[in-house]
PDB file of C-alpha atoms (C1' of nucleotides) in Angstrom:
ATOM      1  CA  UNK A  12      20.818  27.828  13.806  1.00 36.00           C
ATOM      2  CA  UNK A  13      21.471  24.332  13.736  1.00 46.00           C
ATOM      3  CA  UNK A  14      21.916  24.133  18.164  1.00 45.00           C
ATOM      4  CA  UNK A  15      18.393  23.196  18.845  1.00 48.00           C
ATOM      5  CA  UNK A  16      19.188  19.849  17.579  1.00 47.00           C
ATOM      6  CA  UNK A  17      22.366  19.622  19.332  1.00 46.00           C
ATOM      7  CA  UNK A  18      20.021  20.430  22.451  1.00 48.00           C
ATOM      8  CA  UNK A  19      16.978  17.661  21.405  1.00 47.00           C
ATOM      9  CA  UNK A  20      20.113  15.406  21.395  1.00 43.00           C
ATOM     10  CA  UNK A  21      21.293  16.746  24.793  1.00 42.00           C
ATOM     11  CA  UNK A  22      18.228  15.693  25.622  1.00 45.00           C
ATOM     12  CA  UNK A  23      17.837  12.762  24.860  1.00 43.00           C
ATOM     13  CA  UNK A  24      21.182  11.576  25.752  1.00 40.00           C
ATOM     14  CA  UNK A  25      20.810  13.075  29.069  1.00 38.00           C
ATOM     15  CA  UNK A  26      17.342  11.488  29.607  1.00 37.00           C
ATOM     16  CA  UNK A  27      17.277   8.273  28.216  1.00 38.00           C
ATOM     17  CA  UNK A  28      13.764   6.889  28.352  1.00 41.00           C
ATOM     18  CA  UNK A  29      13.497   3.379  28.587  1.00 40.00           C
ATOM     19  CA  UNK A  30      11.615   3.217  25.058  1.00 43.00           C
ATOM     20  CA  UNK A  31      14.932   3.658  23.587  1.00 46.00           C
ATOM     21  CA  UNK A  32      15.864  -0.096  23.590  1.00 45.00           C
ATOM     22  CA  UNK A  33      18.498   0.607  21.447  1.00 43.00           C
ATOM     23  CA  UNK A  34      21.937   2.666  22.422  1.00 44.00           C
ATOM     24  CA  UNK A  35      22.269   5.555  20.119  1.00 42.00           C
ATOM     25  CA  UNK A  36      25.839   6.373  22.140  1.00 36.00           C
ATOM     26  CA  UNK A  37      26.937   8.139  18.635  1.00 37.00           C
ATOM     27  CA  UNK A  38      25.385  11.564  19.399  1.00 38.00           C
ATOM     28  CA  UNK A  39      27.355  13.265  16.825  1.00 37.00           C
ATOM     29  CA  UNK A  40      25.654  13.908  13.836  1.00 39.00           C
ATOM     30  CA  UNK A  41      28.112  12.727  11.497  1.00 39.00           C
ATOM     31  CA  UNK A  42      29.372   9.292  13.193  1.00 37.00           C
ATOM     32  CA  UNK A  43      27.325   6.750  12.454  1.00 36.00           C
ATOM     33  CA  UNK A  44      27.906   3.996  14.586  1.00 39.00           C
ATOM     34  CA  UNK A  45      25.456   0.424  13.955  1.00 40.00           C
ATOM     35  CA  UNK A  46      24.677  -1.404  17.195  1.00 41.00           C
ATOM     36  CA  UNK A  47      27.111  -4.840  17.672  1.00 43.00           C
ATOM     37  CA  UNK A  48      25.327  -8.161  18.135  1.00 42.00           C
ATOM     38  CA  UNK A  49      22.847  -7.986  20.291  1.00 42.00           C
ATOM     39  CA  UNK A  50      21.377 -10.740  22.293  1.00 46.00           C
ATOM     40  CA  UNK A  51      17.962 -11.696  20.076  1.00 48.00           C
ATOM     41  CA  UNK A  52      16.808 -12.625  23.676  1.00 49.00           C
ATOM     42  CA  UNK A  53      14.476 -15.557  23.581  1.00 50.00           C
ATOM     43  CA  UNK A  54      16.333 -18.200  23.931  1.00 50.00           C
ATOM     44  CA  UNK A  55      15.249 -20.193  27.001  1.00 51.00           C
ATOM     45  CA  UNK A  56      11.830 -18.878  27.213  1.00 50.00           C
ATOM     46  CA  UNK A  57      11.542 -15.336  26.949  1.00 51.00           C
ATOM     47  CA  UNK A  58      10.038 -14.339  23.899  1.00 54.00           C
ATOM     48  CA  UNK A  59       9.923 -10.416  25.665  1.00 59.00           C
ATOM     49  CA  UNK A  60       8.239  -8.226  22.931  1.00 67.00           C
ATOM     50  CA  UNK A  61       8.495 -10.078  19.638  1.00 77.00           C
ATOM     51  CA  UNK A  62       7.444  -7.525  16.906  1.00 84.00           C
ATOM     52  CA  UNK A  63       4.204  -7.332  14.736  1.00 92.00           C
ATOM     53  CA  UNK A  64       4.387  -9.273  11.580  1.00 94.00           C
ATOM     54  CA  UNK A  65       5.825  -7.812   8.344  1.00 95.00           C
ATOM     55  CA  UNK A  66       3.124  -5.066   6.924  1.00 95.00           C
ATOM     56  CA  UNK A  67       2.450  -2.408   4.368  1.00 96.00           C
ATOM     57  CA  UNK A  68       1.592  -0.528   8.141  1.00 96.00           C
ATOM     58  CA  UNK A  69       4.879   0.733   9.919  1.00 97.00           C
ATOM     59  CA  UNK A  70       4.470   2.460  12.951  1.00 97.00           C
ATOM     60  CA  UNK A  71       6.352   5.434  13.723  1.00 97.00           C
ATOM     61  CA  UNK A  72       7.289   6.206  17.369  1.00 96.00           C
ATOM     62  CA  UNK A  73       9.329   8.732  19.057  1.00 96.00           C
ATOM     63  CA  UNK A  74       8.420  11.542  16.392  1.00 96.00           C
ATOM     64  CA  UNK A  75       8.776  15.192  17.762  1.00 95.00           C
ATOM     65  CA  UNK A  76       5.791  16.364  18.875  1.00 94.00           C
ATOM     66  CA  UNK A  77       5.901  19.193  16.275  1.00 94.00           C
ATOM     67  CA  UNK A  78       6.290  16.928  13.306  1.00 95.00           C
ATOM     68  CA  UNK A  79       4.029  17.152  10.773  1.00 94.00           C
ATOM     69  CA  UNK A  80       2.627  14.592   8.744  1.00 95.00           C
ATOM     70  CA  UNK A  81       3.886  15.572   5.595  1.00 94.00           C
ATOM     71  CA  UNK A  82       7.524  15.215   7.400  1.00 94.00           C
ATOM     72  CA  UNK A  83       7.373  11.776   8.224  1.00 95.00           C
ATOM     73  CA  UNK A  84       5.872  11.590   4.262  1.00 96.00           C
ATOM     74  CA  UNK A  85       8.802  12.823   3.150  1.00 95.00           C
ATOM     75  CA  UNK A  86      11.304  11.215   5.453  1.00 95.00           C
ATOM     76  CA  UNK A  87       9.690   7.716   4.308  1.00 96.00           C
ATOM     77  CA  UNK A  88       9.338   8.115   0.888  1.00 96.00           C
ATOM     78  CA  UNK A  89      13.230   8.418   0.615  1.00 95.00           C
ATOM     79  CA  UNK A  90      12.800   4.388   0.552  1.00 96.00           C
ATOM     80  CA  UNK A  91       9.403   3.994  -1.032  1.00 96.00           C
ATOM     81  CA  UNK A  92       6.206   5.216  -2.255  1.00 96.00           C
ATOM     82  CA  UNK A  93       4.048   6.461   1.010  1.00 97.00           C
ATOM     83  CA  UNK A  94       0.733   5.577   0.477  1.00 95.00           C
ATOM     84  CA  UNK A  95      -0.873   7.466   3.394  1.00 96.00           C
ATOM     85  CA  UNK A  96       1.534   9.122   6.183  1.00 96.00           C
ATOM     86  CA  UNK A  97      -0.124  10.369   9.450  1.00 95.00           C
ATOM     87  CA  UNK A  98       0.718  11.710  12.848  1.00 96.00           C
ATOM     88  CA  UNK A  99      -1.382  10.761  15.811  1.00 96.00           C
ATOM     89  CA  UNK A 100      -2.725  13.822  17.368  1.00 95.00           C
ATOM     90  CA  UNK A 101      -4.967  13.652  20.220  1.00 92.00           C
ATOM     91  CA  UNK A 102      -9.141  14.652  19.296  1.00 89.00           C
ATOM     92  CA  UNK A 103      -9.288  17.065  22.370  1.00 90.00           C
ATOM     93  CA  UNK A 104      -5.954  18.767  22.511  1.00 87.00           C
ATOM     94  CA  UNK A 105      -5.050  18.500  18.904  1.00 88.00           C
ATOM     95  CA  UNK A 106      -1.389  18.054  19.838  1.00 91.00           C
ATOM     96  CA  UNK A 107       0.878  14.981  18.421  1.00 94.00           C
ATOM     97  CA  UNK A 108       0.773  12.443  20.497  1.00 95.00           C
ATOM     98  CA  UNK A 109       4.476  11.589  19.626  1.00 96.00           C
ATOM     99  CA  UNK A 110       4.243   8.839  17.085  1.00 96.00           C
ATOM    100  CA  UNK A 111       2.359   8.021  13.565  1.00 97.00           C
ATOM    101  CA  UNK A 112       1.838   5.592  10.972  1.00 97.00           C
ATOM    102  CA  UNK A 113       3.256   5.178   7.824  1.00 97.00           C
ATOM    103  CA  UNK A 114       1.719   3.071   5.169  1.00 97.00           C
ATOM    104  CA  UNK A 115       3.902   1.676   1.754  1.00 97.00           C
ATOM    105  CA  UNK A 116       2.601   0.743  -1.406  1.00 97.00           C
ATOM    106  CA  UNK A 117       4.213  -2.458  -0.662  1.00 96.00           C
ATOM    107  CA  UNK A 118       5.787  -4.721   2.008  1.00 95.00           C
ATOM    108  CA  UNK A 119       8.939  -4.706   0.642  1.00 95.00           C
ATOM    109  CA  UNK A 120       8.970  -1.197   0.438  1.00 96.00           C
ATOM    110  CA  UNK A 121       7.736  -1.079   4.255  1.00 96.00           C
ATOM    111  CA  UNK A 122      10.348  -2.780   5.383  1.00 95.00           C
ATOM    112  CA  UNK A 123      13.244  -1.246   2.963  1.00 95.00           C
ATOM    113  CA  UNK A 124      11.759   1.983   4.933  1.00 96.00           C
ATOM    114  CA  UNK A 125      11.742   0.520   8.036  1.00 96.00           C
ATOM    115  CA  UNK A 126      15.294  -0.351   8.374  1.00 95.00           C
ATOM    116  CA  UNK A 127      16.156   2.581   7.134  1.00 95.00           C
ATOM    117  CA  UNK A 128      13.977   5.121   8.931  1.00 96.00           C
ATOM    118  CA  UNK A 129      14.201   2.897  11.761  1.00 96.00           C
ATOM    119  CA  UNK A 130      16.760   5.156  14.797  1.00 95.00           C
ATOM    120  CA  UNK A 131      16.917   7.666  12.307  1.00 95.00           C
ATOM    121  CA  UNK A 132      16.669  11.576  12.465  1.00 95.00           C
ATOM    122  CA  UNK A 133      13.871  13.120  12.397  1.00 95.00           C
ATOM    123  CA  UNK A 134      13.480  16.613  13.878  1.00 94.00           C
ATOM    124  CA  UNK A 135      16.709  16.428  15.757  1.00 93.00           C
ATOM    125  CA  UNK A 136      14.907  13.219  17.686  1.00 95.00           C
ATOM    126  CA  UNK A 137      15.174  10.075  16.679  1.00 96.00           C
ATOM    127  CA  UNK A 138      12.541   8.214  15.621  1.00 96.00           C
ATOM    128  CA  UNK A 139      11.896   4.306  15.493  1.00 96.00           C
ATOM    129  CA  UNK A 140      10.036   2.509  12.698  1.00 96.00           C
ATOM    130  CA  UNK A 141       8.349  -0.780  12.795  1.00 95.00           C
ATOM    131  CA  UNK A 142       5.468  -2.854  11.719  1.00 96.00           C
ATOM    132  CA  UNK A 143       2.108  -1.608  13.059  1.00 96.00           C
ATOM    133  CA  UNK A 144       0.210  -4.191  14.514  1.00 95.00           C
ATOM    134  CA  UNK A 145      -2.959  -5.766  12.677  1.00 92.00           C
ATOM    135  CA  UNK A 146      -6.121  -4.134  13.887  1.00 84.00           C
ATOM    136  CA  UNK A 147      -9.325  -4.017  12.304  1.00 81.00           C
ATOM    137  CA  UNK A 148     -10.365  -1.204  10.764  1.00 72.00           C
ATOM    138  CA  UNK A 149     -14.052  -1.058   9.727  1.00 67.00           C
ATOM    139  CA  UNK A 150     -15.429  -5.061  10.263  1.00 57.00           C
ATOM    140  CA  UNK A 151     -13.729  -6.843  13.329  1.00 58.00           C
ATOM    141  CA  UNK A 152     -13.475  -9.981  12.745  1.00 54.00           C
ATOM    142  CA  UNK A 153     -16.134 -11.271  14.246  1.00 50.00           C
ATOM    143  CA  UNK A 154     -18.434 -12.594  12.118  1.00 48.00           C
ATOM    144  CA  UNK A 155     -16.297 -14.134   9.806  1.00 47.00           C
ATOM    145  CA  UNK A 156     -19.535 -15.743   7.787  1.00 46.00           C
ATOM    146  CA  UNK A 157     -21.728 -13.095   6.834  1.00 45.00           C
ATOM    147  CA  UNK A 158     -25.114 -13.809   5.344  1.00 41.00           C
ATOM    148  CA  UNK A 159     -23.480 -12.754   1.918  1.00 44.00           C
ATOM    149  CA  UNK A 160     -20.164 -15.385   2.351  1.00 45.00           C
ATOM    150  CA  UNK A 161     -18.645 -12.005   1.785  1.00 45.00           C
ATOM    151  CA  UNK A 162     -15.888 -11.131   3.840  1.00 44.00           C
ATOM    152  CA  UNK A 163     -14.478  -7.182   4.281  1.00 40.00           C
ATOM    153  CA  UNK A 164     -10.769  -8.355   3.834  1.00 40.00           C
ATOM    154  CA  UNK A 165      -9.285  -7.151   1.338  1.00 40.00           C
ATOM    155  CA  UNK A 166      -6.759  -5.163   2.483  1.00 44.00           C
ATOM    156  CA  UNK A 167      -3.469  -7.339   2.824  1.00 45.00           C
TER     157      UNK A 167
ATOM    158  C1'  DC B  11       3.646  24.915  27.878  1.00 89.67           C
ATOM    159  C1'  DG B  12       3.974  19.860  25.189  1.00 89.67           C
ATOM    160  C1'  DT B  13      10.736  15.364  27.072  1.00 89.67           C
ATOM    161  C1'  DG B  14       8.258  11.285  26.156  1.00 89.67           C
ATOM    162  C1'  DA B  15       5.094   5.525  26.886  1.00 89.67           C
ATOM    163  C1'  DG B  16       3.065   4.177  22.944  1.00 89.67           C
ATOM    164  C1'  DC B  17      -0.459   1.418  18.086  1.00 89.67           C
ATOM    165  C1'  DG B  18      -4.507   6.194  14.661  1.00 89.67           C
ATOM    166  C1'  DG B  19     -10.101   7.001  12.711  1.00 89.67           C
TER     167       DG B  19
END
DNA sequence: CGTGAGCGG
C-alpha cells in the first residue's frame, strides 16, 4: 500500500519545519511544480546562509530515518557514479540521524546529482542535496609545513 | 518509539 507516503506527506505538509526553505506546495505525487524566482537574498548586506563550495561531497539532509545507505546509493547514482554513499547514524543509539553524505566520482557529477536529488523523493520524504562543507578528515590543516614539505592533500 | 535541526569517522 502506497498510503504511508501519502501520510509522510501529510506530514510534512501539515508540519512544516523551518529546514524546509523551500515550498514544496505540490504534494501530489505526480504534479511537479519548480519554485518561481526567488529572492537570491543578499543584496544589501545579507549574505544569510551562502552554501558550501562546489564538491565531489554532497550532503544529504532530511532523509527518513529508516533509509538505508544503499538507498540514497541508488537514488544518487541515477545522475552519477556514487563513490561512497552513507547515512549518519548515531554511535550510541545506532539510529539515522536523518541525513548522509553522498560522494561523486566527480564534481560535475555532484552537482548534476545535486540538482536533481535536490527536494526530491526519497522514502515518501523529501530530501535536500547540497555540497558538504570542507572538513578535514585525517591532517587538519594545521601544520601546513611538515618536516617532509609533504602535505596530506590530495583529495580535491 | 524515532517528525525532524543538521555536516559523518
Amino acid at each position: 500500500m502506497a498510503l504511508r507516503a501519502a501520510v509522510a506527506r501529510a506530514t510534512v505538509a501539515g508540519a512544516a519545519p523551518p529546514s524546509l526553505r523551500r515550498m514544496f506546495s505540490a504534494a501530489s505525487a505526480n504534479s511537479f511544480v519548480p519554485p518561481p524566482i526567488a529572492a537570491m537574498g543578499n543584496g544589501d548586506g545579507t549574505p544569510g546562509r551562502e552554501q558550501s563550495p562546489p564538491s565531489t561531497n554532497l550532503f544529504v539532509s532530511g532523509l527518513n530515518k529508516r533509509t538505508p545507505s544503499e538507498k540514497l546509493r541508488e537514488a544518487f547514482s541515477q545522475f552519477g557514479r556514487v563513490v561512497d554513499a552513507r547515512v549518519v547514524t548515531d554511535r550510541v543509539s545506532g539510529y539515522s540521524k536523518g541525513f548522509g553524505f553522498v560522494r561523486y566520482a566527480t564534481i560535475e557529477e555532484a552537482e548534476k546529482g545535486r540538482v536533481g536529488m535536490d527536494g526530491k523523493f526519497l522514502d515518501g520524504w523529501v530530501i535536500f542535496a547540497e555540497y558538504a562543507r570542507p572538513r578535514p578528515e585525517r591532517t587538519p590543516p594545521q601544520n601546513m609545513s611538515n618536516s617532509n614539505g609533504y602535505n596530506s592533500y590530495g583529495r580535491e
